mmCIF file of C-alpha atoms and ligand atoms in Angstrom:
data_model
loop_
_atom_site.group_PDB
_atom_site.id
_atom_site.type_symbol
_atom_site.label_atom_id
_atom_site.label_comp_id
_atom_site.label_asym_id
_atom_site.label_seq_id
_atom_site.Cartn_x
_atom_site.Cartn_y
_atom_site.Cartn_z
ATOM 1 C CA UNK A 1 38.823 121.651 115.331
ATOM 2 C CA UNK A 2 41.370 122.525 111.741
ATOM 3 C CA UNK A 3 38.884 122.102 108.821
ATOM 4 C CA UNK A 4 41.713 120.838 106.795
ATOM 5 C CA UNK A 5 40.606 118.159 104.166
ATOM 6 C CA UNK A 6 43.577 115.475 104.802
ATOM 7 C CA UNK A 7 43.279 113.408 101.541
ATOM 8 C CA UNK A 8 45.371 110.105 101.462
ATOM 9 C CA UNK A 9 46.076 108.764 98.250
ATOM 10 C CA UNK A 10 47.298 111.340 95.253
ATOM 11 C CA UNK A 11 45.632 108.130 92.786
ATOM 12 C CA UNK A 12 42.233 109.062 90.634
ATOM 13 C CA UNK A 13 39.800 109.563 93.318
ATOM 14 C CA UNK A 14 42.252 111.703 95.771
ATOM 15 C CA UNK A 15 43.733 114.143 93.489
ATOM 16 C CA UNK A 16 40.330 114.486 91.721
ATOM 17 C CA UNK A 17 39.006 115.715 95.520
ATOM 18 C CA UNK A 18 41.895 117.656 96.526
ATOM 19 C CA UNK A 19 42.016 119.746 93.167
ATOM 20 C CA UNK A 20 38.698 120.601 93.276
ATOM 21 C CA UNK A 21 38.789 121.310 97.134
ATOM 22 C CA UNK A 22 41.393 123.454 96.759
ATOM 23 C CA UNK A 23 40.414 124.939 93.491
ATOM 24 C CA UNK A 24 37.280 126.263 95.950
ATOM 25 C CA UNK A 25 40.253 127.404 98.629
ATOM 26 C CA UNK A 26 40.253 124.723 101.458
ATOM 27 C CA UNK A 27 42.366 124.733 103.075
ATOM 28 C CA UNK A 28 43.935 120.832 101.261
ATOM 29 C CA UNK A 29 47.180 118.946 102.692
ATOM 30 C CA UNK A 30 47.978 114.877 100.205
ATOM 31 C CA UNK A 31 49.428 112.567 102.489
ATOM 32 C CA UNK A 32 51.906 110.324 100.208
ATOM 33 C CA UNK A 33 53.416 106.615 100.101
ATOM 34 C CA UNK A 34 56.470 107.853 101.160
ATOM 35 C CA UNK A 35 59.728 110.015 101.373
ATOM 36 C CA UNK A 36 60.386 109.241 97.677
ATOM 37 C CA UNK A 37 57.253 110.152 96.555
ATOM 38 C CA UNK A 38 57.067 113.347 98.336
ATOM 39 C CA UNK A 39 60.130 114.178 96.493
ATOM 40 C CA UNK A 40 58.660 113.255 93.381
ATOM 41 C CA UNK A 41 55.731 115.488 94.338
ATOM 42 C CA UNK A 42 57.603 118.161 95.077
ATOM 43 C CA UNK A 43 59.452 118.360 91.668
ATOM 44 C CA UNK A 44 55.850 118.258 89.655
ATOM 45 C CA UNK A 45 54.940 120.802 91.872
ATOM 46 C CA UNK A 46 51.842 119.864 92.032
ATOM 47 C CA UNK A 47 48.636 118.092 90.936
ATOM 48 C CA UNK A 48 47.353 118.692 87.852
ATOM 49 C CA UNK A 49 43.550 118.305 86.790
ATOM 50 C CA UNK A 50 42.591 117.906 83.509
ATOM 51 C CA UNK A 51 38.811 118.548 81.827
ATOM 52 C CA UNK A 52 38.375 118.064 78.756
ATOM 53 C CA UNK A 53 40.858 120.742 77.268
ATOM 54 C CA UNK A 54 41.609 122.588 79.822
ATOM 55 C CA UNK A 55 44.519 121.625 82.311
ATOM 56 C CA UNK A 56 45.347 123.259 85.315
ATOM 57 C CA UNK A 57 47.825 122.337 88.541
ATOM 58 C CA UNK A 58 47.345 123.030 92.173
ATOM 59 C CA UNK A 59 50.285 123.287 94.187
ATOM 60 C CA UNK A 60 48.878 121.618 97.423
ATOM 61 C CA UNK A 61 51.141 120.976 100.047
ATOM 62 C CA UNK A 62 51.927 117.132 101.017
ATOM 63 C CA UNK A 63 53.310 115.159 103.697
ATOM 64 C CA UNK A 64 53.921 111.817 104.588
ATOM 65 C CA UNK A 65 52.495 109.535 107.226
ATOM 66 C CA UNK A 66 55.080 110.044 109.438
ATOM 67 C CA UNK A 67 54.470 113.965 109.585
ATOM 68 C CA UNK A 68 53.510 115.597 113.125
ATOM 69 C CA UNK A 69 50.498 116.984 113.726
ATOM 70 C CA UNK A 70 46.778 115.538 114.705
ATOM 71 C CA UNK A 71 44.445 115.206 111.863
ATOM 72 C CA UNK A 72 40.706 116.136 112.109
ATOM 73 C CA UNK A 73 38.837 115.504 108.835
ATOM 74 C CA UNK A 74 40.830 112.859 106.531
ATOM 75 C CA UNK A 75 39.590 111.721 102.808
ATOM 76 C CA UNK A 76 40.347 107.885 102.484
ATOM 77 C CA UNK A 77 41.327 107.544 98.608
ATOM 78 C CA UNK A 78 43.102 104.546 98.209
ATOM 79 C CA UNK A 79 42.283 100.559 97.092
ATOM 80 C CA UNK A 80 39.885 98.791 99.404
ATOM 81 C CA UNK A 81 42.637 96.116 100.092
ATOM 82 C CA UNK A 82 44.820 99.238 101.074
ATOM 83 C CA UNK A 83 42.399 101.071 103.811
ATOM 84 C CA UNK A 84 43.086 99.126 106.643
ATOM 85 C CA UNK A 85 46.856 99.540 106.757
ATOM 86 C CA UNK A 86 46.948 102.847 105.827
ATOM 87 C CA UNK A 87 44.803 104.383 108.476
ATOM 88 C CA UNK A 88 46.562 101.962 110.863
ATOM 89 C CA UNK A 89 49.991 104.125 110.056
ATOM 90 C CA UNK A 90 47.848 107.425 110.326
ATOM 91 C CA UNK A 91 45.871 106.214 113.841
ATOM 92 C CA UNK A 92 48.837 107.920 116.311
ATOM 93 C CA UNK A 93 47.915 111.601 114.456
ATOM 94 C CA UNK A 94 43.676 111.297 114.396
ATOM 95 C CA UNK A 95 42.245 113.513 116.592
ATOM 96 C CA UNK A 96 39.706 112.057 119.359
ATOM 97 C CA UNK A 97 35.805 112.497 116.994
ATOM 98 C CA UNK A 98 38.171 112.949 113.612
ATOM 99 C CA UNK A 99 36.298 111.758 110.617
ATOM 100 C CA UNK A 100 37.098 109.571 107.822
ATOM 101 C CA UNK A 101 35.520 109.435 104.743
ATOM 102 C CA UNK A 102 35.668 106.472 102.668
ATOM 103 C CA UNK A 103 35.840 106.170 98.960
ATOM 104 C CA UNK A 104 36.580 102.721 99.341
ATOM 105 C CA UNK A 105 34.127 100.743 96.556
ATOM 106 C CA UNK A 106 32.585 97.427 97.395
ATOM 107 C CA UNK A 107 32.231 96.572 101.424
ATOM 108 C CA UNK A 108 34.215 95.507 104.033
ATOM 109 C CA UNK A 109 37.195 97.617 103.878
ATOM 110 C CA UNK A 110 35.091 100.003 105.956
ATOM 111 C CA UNK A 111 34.635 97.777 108.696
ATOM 112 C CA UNK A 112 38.514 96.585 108.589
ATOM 113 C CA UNK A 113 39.347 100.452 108.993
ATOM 114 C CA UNK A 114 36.761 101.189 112.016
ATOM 115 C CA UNK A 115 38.346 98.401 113.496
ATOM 116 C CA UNK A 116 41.624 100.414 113.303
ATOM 117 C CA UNK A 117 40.464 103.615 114.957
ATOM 118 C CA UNK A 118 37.552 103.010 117.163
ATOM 119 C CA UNK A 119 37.792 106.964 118.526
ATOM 120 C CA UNK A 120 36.862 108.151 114.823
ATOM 121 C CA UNK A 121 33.664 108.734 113.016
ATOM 122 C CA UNK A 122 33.709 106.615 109.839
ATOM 123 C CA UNK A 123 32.044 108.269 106.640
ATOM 124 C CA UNK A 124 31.030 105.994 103.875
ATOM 125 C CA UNK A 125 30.591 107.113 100.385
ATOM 126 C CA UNK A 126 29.412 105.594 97.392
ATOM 127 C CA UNK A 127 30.977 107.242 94.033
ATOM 128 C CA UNK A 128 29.910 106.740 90.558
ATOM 129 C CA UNK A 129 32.373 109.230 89.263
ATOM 130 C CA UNK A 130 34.687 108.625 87.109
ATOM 131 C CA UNK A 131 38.683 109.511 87.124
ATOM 132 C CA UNK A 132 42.234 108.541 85.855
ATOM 133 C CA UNK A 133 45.796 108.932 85.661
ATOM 134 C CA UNK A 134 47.340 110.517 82.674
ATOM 135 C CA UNK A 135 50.122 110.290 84.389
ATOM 136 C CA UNK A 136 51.836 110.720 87.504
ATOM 137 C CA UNK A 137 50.162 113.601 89.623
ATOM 138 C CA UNK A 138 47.777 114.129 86.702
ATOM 139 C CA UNK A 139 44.343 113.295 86.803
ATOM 140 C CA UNK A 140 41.724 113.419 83.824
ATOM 141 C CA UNK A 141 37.989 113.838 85.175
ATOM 142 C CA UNK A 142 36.618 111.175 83.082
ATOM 143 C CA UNK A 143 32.949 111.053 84.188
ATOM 144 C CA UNK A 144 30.796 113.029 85.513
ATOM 145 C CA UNK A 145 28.642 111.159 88.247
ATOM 146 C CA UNK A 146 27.238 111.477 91.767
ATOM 147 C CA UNK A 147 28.657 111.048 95.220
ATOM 148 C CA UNK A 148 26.037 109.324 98.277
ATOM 149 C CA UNK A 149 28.361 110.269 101.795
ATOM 150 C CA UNK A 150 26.384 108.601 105.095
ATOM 151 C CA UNK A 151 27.158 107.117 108.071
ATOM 152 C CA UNK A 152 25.291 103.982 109.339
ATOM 153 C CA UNK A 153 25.535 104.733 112.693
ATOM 154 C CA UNK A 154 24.843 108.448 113.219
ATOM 155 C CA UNK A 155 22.851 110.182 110.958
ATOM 156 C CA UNK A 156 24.110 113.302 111.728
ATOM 157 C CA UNK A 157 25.196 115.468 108.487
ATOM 158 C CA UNK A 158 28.765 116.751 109.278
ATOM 159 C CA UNK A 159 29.118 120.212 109.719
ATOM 160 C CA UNK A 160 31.646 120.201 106.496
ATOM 161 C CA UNK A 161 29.080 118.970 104.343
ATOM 162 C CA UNK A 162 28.739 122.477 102.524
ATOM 163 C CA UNK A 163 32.776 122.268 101.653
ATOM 164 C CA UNK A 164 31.524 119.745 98.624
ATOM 165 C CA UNK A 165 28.926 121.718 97.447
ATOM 166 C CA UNK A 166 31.653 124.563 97.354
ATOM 167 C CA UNK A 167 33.827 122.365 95.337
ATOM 168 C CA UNK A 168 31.515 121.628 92.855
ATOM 169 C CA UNK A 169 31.664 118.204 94.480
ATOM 170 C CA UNK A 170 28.104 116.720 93.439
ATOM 171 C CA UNK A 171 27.049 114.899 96.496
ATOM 172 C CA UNK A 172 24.104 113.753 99.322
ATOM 173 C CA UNK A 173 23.724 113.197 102.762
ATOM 174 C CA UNK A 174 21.889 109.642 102.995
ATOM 175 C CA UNK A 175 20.594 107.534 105.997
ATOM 176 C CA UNK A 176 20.548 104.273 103.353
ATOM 177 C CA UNK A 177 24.172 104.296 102.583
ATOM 178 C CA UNK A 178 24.808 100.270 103.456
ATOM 179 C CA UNK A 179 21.552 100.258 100.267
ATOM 180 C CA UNK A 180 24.244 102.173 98.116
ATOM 181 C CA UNK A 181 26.709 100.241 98.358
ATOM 182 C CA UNK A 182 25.199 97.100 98.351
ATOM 183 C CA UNK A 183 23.633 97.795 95.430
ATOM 184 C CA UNK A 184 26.302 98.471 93.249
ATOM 185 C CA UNK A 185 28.223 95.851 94.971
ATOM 186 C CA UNK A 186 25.733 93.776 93.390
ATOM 187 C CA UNK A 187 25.831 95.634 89.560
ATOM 188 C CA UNK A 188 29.634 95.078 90.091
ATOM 189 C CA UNK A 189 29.194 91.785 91.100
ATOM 190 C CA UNK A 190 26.677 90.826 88.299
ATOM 191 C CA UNK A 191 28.999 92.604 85.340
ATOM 192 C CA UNK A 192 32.738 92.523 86.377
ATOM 193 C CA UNK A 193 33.551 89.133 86.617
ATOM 194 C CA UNK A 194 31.902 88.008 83.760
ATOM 195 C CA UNK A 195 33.825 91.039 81.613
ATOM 196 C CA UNK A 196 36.971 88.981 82.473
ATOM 197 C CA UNK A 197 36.105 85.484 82.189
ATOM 198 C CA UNK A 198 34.526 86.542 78.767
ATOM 199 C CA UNK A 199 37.376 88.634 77.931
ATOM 200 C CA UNK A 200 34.740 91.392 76.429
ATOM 201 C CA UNK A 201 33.224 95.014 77.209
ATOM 202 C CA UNK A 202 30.642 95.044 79.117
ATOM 203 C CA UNK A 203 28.205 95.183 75.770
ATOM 204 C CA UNK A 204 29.542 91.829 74.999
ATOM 205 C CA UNK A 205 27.482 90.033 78.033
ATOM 206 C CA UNK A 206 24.117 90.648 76.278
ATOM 207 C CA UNK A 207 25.454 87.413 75.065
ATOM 208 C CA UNK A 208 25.032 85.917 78.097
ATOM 209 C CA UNK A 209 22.014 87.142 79.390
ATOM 210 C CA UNK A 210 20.922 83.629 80.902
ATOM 211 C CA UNK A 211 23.990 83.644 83.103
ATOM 212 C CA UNK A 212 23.333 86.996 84.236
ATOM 213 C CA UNK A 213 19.809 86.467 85.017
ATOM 214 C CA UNK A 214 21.038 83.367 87.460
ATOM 215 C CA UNK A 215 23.115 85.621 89.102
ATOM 216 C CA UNK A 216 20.970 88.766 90.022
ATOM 217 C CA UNK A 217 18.535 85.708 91.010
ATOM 218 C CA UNK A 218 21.251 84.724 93.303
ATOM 219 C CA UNK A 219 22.110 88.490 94.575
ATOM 220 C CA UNK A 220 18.639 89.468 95.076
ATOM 221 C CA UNK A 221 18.620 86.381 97.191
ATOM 222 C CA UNK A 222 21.755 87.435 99.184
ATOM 223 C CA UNK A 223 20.513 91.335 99.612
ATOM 224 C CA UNK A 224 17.273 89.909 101.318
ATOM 225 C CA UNK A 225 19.087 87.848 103.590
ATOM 226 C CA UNK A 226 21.406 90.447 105.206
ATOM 227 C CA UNK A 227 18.725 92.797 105.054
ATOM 228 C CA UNK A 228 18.860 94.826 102.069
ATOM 229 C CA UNK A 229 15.790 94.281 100.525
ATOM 230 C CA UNK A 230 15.691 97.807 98.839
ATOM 231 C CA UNK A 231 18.810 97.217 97.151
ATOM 232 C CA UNK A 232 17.275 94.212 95.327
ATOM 233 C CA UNK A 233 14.379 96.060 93.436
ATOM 234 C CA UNK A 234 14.453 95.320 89.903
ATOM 235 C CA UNK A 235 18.412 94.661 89.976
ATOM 236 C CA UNK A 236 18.284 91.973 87.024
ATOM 237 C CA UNK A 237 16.820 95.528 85.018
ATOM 238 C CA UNK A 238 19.127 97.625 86.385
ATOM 239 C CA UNK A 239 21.970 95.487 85.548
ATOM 240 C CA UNK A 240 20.616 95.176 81.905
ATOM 241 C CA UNK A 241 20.202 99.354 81.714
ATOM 242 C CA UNK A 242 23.785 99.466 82.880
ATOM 243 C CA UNK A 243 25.468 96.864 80.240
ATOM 244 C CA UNK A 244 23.397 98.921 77.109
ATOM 245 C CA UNK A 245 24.919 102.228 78.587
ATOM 246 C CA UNK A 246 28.235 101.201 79.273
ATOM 247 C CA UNK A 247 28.187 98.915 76.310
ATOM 248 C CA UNK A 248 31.783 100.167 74.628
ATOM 249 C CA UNK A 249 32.892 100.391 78.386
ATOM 250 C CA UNK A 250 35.428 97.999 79.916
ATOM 251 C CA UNK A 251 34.680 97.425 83.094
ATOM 252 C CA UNK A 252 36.898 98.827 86.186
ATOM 253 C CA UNK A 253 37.722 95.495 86.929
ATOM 254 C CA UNK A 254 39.116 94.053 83.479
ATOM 255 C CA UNK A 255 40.920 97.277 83.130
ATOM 256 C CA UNK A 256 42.502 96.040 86.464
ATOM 257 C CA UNK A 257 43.169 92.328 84.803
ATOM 258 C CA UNK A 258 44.428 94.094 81.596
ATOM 259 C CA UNK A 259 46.668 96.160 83.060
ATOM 260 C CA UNK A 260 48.013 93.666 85.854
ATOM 261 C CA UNK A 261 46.713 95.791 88.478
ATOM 262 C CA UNK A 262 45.621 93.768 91.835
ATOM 263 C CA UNK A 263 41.820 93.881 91.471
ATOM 264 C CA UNK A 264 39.101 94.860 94.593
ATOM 265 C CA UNK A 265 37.358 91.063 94.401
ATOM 266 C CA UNK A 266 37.998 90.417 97.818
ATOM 267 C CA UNK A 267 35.843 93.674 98.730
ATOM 268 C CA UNK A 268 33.130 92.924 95.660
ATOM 269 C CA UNK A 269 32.255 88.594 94.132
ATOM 270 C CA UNK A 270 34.277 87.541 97.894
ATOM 271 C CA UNK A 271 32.650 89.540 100.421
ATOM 272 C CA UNK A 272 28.949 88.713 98.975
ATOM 273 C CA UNK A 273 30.391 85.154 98.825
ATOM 274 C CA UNK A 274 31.733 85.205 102.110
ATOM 275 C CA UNK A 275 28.263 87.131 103.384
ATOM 276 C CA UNK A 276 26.073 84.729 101.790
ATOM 277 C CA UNK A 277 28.439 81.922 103.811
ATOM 278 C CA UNK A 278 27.559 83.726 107.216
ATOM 279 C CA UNK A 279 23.755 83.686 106.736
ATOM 280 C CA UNK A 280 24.049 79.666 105.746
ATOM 281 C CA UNK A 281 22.538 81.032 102.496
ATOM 282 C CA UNK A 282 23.521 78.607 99.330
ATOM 283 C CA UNK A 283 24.074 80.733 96.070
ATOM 284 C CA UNK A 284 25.893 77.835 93.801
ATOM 285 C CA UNK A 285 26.343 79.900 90.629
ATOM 286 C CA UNK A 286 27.437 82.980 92.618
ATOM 287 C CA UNK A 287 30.085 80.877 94.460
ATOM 288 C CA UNK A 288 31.362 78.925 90.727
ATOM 289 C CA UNK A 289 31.596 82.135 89.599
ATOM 290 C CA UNK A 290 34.017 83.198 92.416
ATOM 291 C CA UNK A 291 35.990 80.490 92.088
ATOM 292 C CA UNK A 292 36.318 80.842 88.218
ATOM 293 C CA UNK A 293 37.765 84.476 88.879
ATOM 294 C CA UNK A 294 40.079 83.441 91.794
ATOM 295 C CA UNK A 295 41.340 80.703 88.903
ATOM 296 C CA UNK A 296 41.314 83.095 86.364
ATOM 297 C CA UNK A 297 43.000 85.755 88.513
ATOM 298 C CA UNK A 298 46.093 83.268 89.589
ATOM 299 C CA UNK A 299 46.905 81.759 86.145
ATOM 300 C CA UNK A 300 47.981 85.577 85.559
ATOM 301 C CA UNK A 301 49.860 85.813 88.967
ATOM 302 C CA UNK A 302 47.742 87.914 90.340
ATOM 303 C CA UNK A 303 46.129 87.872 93.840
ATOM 304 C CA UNK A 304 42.940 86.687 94.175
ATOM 305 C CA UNK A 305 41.772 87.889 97.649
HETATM 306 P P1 NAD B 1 44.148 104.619 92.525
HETATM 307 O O1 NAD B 1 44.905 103.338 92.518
HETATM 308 O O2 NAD B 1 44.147 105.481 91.318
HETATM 309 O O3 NAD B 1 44.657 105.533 93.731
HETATM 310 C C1 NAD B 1 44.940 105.030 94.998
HETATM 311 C C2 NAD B 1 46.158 105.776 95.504
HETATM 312 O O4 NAD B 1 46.342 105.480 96.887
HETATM 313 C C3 NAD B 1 47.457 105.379 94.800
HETATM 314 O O5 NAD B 1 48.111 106.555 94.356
HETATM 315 C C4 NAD B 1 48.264 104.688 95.888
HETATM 316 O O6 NAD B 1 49.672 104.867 95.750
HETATM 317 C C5 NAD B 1 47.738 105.416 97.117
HETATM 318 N N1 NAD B 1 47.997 104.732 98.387
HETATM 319 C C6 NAD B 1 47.762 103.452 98.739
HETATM 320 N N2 NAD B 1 48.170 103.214 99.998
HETATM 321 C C7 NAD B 1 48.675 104.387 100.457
HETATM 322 C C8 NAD B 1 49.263 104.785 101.687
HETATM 323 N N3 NAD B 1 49.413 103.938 102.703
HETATM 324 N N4 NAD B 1 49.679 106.072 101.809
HETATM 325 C C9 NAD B 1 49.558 106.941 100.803
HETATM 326 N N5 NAD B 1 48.997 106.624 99.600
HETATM 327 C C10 NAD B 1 48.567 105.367 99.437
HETATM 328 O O7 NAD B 1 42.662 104.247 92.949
HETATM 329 P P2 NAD B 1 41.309 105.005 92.589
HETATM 330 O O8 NAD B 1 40.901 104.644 91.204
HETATM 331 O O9 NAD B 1 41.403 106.446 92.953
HETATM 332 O O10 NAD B 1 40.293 104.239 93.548
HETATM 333 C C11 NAD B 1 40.162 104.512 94.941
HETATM 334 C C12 NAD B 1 38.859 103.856 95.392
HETATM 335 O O11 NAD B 1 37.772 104.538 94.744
HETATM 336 C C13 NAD B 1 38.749 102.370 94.961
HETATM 337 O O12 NAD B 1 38.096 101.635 95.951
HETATM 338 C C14 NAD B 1 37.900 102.445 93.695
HETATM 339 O O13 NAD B 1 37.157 101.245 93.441
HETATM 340 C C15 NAD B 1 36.962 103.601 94.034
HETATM 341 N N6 NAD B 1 36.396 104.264 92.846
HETATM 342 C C16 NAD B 1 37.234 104.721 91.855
HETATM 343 C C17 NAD B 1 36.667 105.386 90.756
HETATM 344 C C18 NAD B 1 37.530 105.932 89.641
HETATM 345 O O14 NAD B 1 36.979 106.440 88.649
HETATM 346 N N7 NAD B 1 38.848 105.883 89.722
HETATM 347 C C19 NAD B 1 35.272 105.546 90.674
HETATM 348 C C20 NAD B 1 34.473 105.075 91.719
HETATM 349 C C21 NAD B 1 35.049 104.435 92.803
HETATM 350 O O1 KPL B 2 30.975 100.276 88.153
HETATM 351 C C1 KPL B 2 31.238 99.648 87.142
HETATM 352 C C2 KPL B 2 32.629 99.155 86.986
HETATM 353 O O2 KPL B 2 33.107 98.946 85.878
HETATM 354 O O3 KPL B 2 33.279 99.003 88.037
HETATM 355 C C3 KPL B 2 30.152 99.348 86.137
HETATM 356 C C4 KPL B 2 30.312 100.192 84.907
HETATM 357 C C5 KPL B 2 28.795 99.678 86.762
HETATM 358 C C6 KPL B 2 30.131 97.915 85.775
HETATM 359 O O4 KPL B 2 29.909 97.104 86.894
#
């Protein structure tokens, strides 16, 4: 089986992976949009990473979808709302027991691209690192953070594992990786929206402290329900710890808003909605909220699933 990390997606996440991984010398191949932006690539000859002050480029070779060859071990780095279609264009090249791992935040995604290629092992990874583009093909490490990789359904560590470690990748093998991301589903949930219907960093909801109490009421509800009762401990805290530390922060998603990017609320506020819908669970002031974003979201022409 090639131990080449395939990394799709040459955004934040991706070329903050594929620098490092090949800074360590693994062997690292981007897969790109398409033909144009290979050719783009291939004139900036390369990705560059920048640390604080310290820049440097890799030169790793890239390919597009449409490239021969089968692919054993592939790095998902993309939008949640893109997963699913990409892997769909990838499925004819995965090998039979390739494995995907999935940077994809919020849920659902996942599921949509397991759907896609039932003969691969699906990886799912909870990051709270923090990354973004300069500038095309350059990526400034913005935060450092933590990386939880597990898979659900086999807890099996894969045999790669050491490769991150190697890369100065910090990261852990956990069982409770549906807890992960359920629980910061649920922080995102609790602080995102809010940041754009308030129009303010994320310091600026200790104004609204009542509204954010309802809420985690309402989420710690929902986790219960479908089973996650450990990501409920103390979340209304947790939430509160999170606003006074990221208090000058803007939140991913009203950088989204701000910047007319599509947001991930389909994946984050709509699939607890849409969770808490399945289980016959009410959560009123979960579900007004939802619908105050998806309002909020298409005044600006912007999609709200
Ligand atoms: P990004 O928008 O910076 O990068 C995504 C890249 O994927 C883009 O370059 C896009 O062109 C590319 N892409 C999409 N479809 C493609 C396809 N079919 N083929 C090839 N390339 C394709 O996004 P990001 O910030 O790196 O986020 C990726 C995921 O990681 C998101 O779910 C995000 O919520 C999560 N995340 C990001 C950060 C961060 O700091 N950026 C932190 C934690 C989690
Ligand atoms: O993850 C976040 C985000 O902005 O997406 C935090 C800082 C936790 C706020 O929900």
């Amino acid at each position: 089986m090639s131990s080449t990390w395939h990394i799709l997606g040459a955004g934040s996440l991706g070329s903050l992976w594929a620098c490092r991984l090949a800074r360590a010398g693994k062997a690292t191949r981007l897969i790109l949009r398409d033909g144009q932006r290979l050719q783009a690539y291939q004139q900036a000859g390369g990705l560059t990473l920048a640390e604080q002050d310290q820049t440097t480029r890799f030169a790793i070779p890239a390919e597009t979808a449409d490239a021969s060859g089968p692919i054993h071990r592939l790095l998902l780095a993309c939008k949640a709302y893109d997963a699913a279609p990409a892997v769909a264009r990838l499925a004819p090249r995965l090998a039979e027991g390739a494995e995907i791992v999935l940077l994809q935040n919020g849920l659902g995604s996942q599921d949509e691209v397991a759907d896609q290629v039932p003969h691969a092992r699906c990886i799912f990874a909870s990051s709270t690192e923090g990354a973004f583009r300069e500038d095309d093909w350059r990526v400034r490490f913005a935060g450092q953070g933590f990386n939880w990789l597990g898979d659900a359904a086999n807890p099996a560590v894969p045999e790669w594992f050491d490769d991150l470690q190697d890369a100065g990748i910090p990261a852990e093998w956990t069982v409770d990786i549906l807890t992960r991301l359920w629980r910061k589903l649920a922080l995102n949930c609790a602080i995102n929206p809010l940041t754009v219907l308030h129009d303010c960093q994320n310091g600026g909801l200790l104004g609204h402290l009542d509204e954010i109490d309802g809420l985690c009421s309402e989420l710690g509800q929902l986790l219960q329900h479908c089973g996650q009762p450990k990501a409920a401990d103390d979340l209304g805290e947790e939430v509160q710890r999170v606003i006074l530390a990221t208090a000058a922060n803007y939140s991913s998603m009203y950088q989204d808003v701000r910047a007319g990017r599509r947001t991930e609320v389909h994946y984050l506020l709509g699939h607890a909605c849409r969770t808490a819908a399945r289980h016959g669970v009410a959560l009123p002031q979960l579900e007004h909220l939802h619908q105050r974003l998806v309002d909020n979201l298409r005044a600006r022409d912007l999609p709200s699933a």
